[in-house]
Coordinates of C-alpha atoms and ligand atoms in Angstrom, one line a residue:
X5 CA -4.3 -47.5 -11.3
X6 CA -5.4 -47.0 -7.8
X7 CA -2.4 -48.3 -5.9
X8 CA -0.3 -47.1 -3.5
X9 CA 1.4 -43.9 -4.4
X10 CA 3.8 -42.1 -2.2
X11 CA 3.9 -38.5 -2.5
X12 CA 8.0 -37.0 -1.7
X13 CA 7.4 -33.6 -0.6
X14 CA 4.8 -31.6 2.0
X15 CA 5.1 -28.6 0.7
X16 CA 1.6 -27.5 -1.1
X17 CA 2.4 -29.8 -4.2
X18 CA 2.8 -32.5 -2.4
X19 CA -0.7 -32.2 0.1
X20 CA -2.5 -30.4 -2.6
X21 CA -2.0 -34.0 -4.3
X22 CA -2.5 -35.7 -1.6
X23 CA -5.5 -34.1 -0.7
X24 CA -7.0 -34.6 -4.7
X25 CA -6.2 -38.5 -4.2
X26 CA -6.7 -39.9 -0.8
X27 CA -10.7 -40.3 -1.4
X28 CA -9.8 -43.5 -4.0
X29 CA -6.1 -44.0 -3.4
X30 CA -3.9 -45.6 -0.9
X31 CA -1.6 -41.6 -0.7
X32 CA 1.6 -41.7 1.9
X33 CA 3.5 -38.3 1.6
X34 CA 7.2 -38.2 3.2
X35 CA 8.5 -35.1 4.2
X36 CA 12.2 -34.6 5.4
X37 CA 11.0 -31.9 7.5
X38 CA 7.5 -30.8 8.9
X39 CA 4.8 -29.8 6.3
X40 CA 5.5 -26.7 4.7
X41 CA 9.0 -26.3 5.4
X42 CA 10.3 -25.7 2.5
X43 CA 8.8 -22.5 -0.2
X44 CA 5.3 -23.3 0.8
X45 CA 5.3 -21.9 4.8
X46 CA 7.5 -19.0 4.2
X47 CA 5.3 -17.5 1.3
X48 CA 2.9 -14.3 1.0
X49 CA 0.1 -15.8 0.1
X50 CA -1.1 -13.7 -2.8
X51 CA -3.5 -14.7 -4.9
X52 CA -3.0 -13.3 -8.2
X53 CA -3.6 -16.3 -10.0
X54 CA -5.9 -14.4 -12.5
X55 CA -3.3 -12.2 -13.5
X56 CA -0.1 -13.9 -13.0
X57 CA -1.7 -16.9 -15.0
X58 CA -2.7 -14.5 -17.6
X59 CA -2.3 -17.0 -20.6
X60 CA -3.6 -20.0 -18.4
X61 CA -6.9 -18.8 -17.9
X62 CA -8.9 -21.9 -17.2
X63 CA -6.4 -22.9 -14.3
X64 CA -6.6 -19.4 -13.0
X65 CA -10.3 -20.1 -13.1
X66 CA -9.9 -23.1 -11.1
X67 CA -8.0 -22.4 -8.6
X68 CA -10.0 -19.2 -7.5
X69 CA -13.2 -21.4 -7.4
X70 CA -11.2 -23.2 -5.3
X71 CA -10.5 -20.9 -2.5
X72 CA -13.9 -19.7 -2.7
X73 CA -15.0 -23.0 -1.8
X74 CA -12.5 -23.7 0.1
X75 CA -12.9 -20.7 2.5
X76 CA -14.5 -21.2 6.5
X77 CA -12.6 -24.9 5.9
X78 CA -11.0 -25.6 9.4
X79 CA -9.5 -22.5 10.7
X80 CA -8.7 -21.8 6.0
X81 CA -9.5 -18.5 5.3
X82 CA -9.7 -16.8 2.0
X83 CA -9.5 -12.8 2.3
X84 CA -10.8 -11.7 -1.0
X85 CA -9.2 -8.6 -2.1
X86 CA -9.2 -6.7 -5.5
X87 CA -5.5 -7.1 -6.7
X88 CA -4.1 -3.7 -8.2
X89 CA -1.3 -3.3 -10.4
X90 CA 0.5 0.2 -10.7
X91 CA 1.5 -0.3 -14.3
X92 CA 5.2 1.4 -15.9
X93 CA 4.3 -0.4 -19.3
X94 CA 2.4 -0.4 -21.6
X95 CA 1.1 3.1 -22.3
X96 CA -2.7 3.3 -20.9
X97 CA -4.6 2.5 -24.1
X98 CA -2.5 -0.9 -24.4
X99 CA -3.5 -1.4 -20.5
X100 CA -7.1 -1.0 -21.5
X101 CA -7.2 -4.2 -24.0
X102 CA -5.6 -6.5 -21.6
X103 CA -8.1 -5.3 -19.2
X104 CA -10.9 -5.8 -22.3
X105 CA -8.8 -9.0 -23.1
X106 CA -9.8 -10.6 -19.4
X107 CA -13.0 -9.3 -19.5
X108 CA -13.9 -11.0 -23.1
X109 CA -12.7 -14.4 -20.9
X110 CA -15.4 -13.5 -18.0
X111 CA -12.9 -11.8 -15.1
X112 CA -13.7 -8.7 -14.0
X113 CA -10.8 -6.9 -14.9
X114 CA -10.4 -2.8 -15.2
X115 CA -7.6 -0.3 -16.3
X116 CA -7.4 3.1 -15.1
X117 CA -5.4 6.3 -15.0
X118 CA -4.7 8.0 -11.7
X119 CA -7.9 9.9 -11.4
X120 CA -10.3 6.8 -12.4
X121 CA -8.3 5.1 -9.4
X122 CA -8.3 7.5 -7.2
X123 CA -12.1 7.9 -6.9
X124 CA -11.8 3.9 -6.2
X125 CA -8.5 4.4 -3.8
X126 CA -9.0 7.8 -2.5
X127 CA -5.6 9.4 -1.6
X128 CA -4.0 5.8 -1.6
X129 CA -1.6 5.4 -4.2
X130 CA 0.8 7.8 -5.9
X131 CA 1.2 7.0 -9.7
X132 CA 3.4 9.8 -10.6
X133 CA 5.8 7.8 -12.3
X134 CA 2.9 5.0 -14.0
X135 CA 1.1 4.7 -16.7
X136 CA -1.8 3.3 -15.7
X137 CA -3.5 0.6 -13.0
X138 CA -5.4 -2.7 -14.3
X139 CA -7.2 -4.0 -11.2
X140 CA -8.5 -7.8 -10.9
X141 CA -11.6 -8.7 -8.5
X142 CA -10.8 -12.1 -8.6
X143 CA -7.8 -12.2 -6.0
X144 CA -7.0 -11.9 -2.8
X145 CA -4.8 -13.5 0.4
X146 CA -4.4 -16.8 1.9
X147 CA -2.7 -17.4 5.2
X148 CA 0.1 -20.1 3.3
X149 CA 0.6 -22.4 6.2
X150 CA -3.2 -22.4 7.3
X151 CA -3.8 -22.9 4.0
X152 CA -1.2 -25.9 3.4
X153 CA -2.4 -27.6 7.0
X154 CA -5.7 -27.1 6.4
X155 CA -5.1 -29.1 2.8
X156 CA -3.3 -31.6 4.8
X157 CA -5.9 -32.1 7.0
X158 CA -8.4 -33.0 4.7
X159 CA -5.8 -35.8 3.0
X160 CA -5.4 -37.2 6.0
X161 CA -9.2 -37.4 7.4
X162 CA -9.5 -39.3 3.2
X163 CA -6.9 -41.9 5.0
X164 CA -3.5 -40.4 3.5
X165 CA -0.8 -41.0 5.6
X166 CA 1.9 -38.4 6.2
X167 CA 5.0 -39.2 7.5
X168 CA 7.3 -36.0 8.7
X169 CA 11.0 -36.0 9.2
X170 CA 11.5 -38.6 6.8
X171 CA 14.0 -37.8 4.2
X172 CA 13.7 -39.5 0.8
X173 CA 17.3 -40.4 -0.7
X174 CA 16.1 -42.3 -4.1
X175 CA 13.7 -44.0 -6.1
X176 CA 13.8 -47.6 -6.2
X177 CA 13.8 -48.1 -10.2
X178 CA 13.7 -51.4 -11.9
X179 CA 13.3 -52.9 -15.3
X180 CA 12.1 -49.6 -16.5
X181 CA 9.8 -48.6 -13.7
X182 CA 9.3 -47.2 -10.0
X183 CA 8.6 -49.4 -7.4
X184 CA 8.9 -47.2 -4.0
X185 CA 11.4 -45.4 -2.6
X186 CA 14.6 -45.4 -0.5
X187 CA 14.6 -43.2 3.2
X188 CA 16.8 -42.6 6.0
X189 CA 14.2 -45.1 7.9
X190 CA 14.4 -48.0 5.2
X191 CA 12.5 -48.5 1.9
X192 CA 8.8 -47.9 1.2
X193 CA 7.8 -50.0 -2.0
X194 CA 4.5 -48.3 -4.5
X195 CA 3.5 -48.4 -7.4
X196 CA 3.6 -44.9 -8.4
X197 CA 5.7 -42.1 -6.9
X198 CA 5.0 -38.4 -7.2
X199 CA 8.1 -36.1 -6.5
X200 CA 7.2 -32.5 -5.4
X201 CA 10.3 -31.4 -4.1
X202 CA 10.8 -28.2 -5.0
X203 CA 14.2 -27.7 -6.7
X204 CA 15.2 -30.8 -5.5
X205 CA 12.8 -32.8 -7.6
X206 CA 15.5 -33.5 -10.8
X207 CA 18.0 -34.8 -8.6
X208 CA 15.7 -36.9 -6.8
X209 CA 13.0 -37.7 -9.7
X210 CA 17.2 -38.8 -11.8
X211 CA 15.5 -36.9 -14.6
X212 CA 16.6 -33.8 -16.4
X213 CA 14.4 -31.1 -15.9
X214 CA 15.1 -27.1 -16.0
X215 CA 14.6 -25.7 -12.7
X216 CA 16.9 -23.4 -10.5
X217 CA 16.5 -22.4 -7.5
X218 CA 15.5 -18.5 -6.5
X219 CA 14.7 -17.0 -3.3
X220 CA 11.7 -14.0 -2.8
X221 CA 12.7 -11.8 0.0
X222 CA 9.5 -9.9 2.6
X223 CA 9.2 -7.9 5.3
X224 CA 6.7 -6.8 7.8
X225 CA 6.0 -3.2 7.9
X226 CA 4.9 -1.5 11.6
X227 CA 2.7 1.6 10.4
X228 CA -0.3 3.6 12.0
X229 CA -2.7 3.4 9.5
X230 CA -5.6 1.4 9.2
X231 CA -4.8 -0.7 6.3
X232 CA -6.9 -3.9 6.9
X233 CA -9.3 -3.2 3.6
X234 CA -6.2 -2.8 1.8
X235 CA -6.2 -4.3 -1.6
X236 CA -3.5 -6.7 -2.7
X237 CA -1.0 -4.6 -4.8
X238 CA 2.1 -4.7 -7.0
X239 CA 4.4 -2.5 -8.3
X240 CA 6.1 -2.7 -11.6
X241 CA 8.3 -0.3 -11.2
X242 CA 10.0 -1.9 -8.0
X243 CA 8.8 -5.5 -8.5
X244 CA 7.3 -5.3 -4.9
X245 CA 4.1 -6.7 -4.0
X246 CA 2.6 -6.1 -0.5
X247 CA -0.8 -6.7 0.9
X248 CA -2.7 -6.1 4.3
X249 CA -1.1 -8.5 7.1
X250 CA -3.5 -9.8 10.1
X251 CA -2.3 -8.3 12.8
X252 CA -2.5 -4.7 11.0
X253 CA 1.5 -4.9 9.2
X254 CA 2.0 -4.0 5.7
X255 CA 3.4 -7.7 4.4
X256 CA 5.7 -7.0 1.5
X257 CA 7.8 -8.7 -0.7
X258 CA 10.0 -8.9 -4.0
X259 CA 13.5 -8.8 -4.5
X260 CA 13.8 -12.2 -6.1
X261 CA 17.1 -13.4 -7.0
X262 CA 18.8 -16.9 -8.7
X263 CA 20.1 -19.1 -5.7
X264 CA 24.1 -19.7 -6.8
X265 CA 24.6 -22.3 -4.2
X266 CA 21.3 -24.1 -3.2
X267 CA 22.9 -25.6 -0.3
X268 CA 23.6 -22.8 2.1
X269 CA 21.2 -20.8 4.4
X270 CA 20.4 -17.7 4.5
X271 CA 16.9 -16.8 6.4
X272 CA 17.5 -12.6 6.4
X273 CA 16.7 -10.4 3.7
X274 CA 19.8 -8.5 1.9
X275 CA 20.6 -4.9 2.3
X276 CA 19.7 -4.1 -0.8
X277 CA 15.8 -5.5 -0.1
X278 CA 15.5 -3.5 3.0
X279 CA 16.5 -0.2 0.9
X280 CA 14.3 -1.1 -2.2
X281 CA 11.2 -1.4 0.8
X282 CA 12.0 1.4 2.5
X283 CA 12.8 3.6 -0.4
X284 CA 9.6 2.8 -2.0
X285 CA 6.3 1.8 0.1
X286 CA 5.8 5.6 1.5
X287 CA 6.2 6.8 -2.2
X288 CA 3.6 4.3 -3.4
X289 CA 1.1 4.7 -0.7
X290 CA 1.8 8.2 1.0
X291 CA -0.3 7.4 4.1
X292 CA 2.5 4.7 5.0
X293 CA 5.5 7.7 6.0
X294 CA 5.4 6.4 9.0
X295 CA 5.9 2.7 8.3
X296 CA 8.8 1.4 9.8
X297 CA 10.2 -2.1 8.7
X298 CA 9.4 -4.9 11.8
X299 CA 10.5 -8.1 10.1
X300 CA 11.8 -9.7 7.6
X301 CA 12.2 -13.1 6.1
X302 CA 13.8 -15.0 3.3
X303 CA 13.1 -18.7 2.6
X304 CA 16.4 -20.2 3.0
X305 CA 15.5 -23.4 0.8
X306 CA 13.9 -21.5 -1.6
X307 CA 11.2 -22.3 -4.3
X308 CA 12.0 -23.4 -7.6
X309 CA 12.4 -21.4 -11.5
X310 CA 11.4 -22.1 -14.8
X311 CA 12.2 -20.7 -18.0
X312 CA 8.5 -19.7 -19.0
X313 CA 7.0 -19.2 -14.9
X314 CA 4.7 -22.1 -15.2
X315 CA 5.5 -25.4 -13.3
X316 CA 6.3 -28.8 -14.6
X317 CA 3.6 -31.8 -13.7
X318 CA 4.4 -34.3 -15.9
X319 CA 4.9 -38.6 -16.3
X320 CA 8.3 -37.5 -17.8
X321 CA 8.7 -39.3 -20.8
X322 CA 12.9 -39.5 -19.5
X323 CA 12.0 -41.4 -16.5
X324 CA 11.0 -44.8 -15.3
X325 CA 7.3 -46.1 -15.6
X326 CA 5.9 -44.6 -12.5
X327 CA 6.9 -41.5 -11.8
X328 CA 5.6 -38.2 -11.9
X329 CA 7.1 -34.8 -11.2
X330 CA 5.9 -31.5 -9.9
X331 CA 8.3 -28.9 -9.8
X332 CA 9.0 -25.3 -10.9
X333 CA 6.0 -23.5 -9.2
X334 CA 8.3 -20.5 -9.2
X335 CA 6.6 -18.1 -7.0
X336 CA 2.8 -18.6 -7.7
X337 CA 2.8 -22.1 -6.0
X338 CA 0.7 -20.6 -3.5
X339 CA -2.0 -19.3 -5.9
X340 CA -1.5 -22.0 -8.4
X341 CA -1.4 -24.8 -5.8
X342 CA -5.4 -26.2 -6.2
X343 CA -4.5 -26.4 -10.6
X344 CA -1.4 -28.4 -9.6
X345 CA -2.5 -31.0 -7.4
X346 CA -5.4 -31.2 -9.8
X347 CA -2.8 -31.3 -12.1
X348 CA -0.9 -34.1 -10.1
X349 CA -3.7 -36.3 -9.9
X350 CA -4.4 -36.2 -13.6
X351 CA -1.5 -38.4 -14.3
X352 CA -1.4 -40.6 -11.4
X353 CA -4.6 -41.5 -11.8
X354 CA -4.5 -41.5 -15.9
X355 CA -7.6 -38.9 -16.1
X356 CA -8.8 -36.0 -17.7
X357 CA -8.2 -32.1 -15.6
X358 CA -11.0 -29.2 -16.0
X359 CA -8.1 -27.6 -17.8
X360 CA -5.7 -28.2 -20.3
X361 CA -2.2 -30.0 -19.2
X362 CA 0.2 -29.6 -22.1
X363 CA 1.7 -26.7 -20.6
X364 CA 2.9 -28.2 -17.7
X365 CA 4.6 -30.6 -19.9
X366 CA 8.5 -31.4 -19.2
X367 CA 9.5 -31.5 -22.8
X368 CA 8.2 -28.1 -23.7
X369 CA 11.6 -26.5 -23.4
X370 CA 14.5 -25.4 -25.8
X371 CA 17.4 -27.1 -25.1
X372 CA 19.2 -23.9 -24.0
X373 CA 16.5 -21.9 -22.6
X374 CA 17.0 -18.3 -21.3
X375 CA 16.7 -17.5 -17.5
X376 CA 16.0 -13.8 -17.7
X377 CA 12.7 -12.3 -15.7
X378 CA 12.8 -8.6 -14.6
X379 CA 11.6 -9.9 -11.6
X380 CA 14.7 -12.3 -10.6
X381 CA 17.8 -10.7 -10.4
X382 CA 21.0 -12.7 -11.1
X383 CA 22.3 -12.6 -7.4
X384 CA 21.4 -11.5 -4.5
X385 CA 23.8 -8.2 -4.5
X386 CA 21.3 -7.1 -7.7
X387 CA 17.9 -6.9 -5.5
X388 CA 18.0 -3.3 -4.4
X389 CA 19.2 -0.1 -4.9
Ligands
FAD24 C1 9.1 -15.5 0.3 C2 8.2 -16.2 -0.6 C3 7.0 -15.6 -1.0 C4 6.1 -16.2 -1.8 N1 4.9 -15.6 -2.1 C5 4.0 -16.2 -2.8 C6 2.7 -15.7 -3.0 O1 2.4 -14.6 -2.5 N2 1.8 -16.4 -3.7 C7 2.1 -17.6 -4.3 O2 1.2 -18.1 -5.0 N3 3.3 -18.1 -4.1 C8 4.2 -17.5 -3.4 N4 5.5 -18.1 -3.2 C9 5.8 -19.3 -4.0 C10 5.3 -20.5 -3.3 O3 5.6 -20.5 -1.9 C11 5.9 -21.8 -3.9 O4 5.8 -21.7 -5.3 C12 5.3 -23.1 -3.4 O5 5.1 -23.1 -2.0 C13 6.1 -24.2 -3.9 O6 5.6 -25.4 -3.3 P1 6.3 -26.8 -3.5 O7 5.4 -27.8 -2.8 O8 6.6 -27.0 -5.0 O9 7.7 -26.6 -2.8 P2 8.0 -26.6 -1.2 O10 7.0 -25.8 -0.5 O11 9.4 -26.1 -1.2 O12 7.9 -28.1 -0.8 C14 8.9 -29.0 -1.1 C15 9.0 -29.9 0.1 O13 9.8 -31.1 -0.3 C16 10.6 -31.4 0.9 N5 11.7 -32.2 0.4 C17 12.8 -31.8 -0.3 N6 13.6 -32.9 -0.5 C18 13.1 -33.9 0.1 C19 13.5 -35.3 0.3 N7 14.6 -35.7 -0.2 N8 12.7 -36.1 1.1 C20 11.5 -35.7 1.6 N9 11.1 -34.4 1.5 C21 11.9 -33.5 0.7 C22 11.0 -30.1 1.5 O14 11.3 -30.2 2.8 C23 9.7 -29.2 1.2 O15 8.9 -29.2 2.4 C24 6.4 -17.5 -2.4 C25 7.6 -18.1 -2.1 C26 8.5 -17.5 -1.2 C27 9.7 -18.2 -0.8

């Protein structure tokens, strides 16, 4: 089918598709807002896709070839940066065979104990209370809305059209299938629509689909130290992540929790964040003592959970002839985002990916899945100390 296809959403889902089908496809994307307003422009930017795809390999694959390519487009940037995780569990020999795991799949991937890291990191991380480190050189940091623009940019000079400050308030379904959609500015008729609304999309898509909305919490750390060859980091002991920020900050971020009523705003961090930051970062990285917290941010929308972490991109089976769903990116949109509107494009356009799709499918749940990360606490109160 190459006809038109409105995309509802400009967050990176929505221009990452965009983007993958403007050169043959007549693409219009609505946003209700400006482009990445929603998850998309209030994100970190890690890329960690390697790890944090562990058991999706060949989509991790693809979207760090992406970047790589992708990087010195318009003002895009990607700032390669070995990604190191201070490890609680397992016990250093079983942190060896994942590393030997990755490696057997092509990624350069390493576990260490303190000393092995140390003569990498000299004096930079204390791992008193670790086990070990596994450290992936295929990672690094994206600037999320450069990265989202820049995306969009490239959709639009293919001849997509997108349309801000337009708010999508249904599909236009009949006889079985999608013919456009209804707006605050009238209908838009197409033969295929793709919603990438975040945690919006079930209600909007009228399909049933487990997702629930969570919030990741950052802040912006003022130190003295010269921290710009940084690598990208994580914790698992505190969940927090934290990586080099341009203008010489320590960005950091964690504290995820379930969003119990979607509709309100809330753009600060809680208490509880700002302890677990400040309680932690000098103890991880002793030459950050004098880091002193200088911002902080939450998304208020939020980005959107499910029960196994990976998204859904689907042609639901549940809904109309037509239609096609990306949701659930649940906190590795950012890294994940080239996959997904690969991904995306794969169904609208009835074609093969360089990577398998079934796992993105919408029917690959229980019918009473469980909700329980360590990562995403059940309410915002939980986050902290
Ligand atoms: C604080 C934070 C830190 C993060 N850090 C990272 C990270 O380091 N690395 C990483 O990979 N990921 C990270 N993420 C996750 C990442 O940002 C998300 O997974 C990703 O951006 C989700 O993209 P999306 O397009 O699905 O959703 P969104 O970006 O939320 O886009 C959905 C869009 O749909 C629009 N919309 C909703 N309803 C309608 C409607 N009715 N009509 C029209 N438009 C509508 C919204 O306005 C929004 O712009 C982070 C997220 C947050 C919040």
């Amino acid at each position: 089918m190459t006809g038109d296809i409105l995309i509802v959403g400009g967050g990176i889902a929505g221009l990452g598709a965009a983007r993958e089908l403007a050169p043959d496809h007549d693409v219009t994307v609505l946003e209700r807002d400006g482009i990445a307003s929603g998850a998309t422009g209030h994100a970190s930017g890690l890329v960690s896709v390697v790890a944090d795809y562990a058991e999706r390999r060949e989509a991790a694959r693809y979207s760090i070839e992406f970047f790589r390519e992708f990087d010195g487009t318009g003002q895009f940037s990607f700032h390669e940066r070995p990604f190191v995780q201070l490890r609680t569990t397992p016990e250093l020999p079983g942190l060896r065979e994942e590393a030997a795991d990755f490696r057997d799949d092509g990624f350069a991937v390493t576990a260490h104990d303190g000393t092995s890291l140390a003569d990498r990191y000299p004096e930079m991380f204390d791992m008193s209370v670790h086990t070990g480190a596994v450290v992936f050189e295929d990672a690094g940091w994206v600037d999320p809305y450069t990265y989202a623009a820049t995306v969009a940019d490239e959709a639009v000079s293919e001849g997509a059209e997108i349309r801000t400050n337009t708010e999508v308030t249904e599909l236009v379904v009949d006889g079985g299938a999608v013919h456009g959609v209804r707006t605050d500015d009238g209908e838009i008729r197409a033969d295929q629509v793709v919603v990438a609304a975040g945690w919006r999309t079930p209600d909007l898509a009228g399909v049933d689909l487990p997702v629930r909305p969570f919030r990741y919490q950052t802040a912006n750390l003022e130190t003295t130290a010269e921290i710009e060859d940084y690598p990208i980091a994580w914790d698992q002991e505190s969940r927090l992540y934290w990586r080099p920020e341009h203008n010489g900050d320590l960005h950091v971020g964690g504290g995820a929790y379930y969003v119990s009523e979607p509709g309100s705003i809330r753009s600060s961090t809680v208490e509880g964040f700002k302890r677990l930051v400040a309680g932690t970062i000098p103890d991880r990285v002793p030459a950050l003592t004098d880091a002193r917290l200088a911002t902080d941010d939450t998304c208020p929308s939020g980005d959107a959970a499910t029960p196994d972490h990976l998204p859904i991109i689907d042609s639901p089976t549940n809904g109309p002839v037509g239609l096609v769903v990306a949701t659930g990116l649940h906190g590795f949109g950012i890294m994940a985002g080239p996959a997904v509107g690969r991904a995306i494009r794969a169904h609208v356009a009835e074609e093969d990916a360089p990577f398998p799709l079934e796992p993105y499918r919408a029917d690959r749940f229980d019918p009473n899945p469980s909700w329980e990360f360590p990562y995403i606490a059940p309410t915002a109160a939980e986050t902290g100390p």
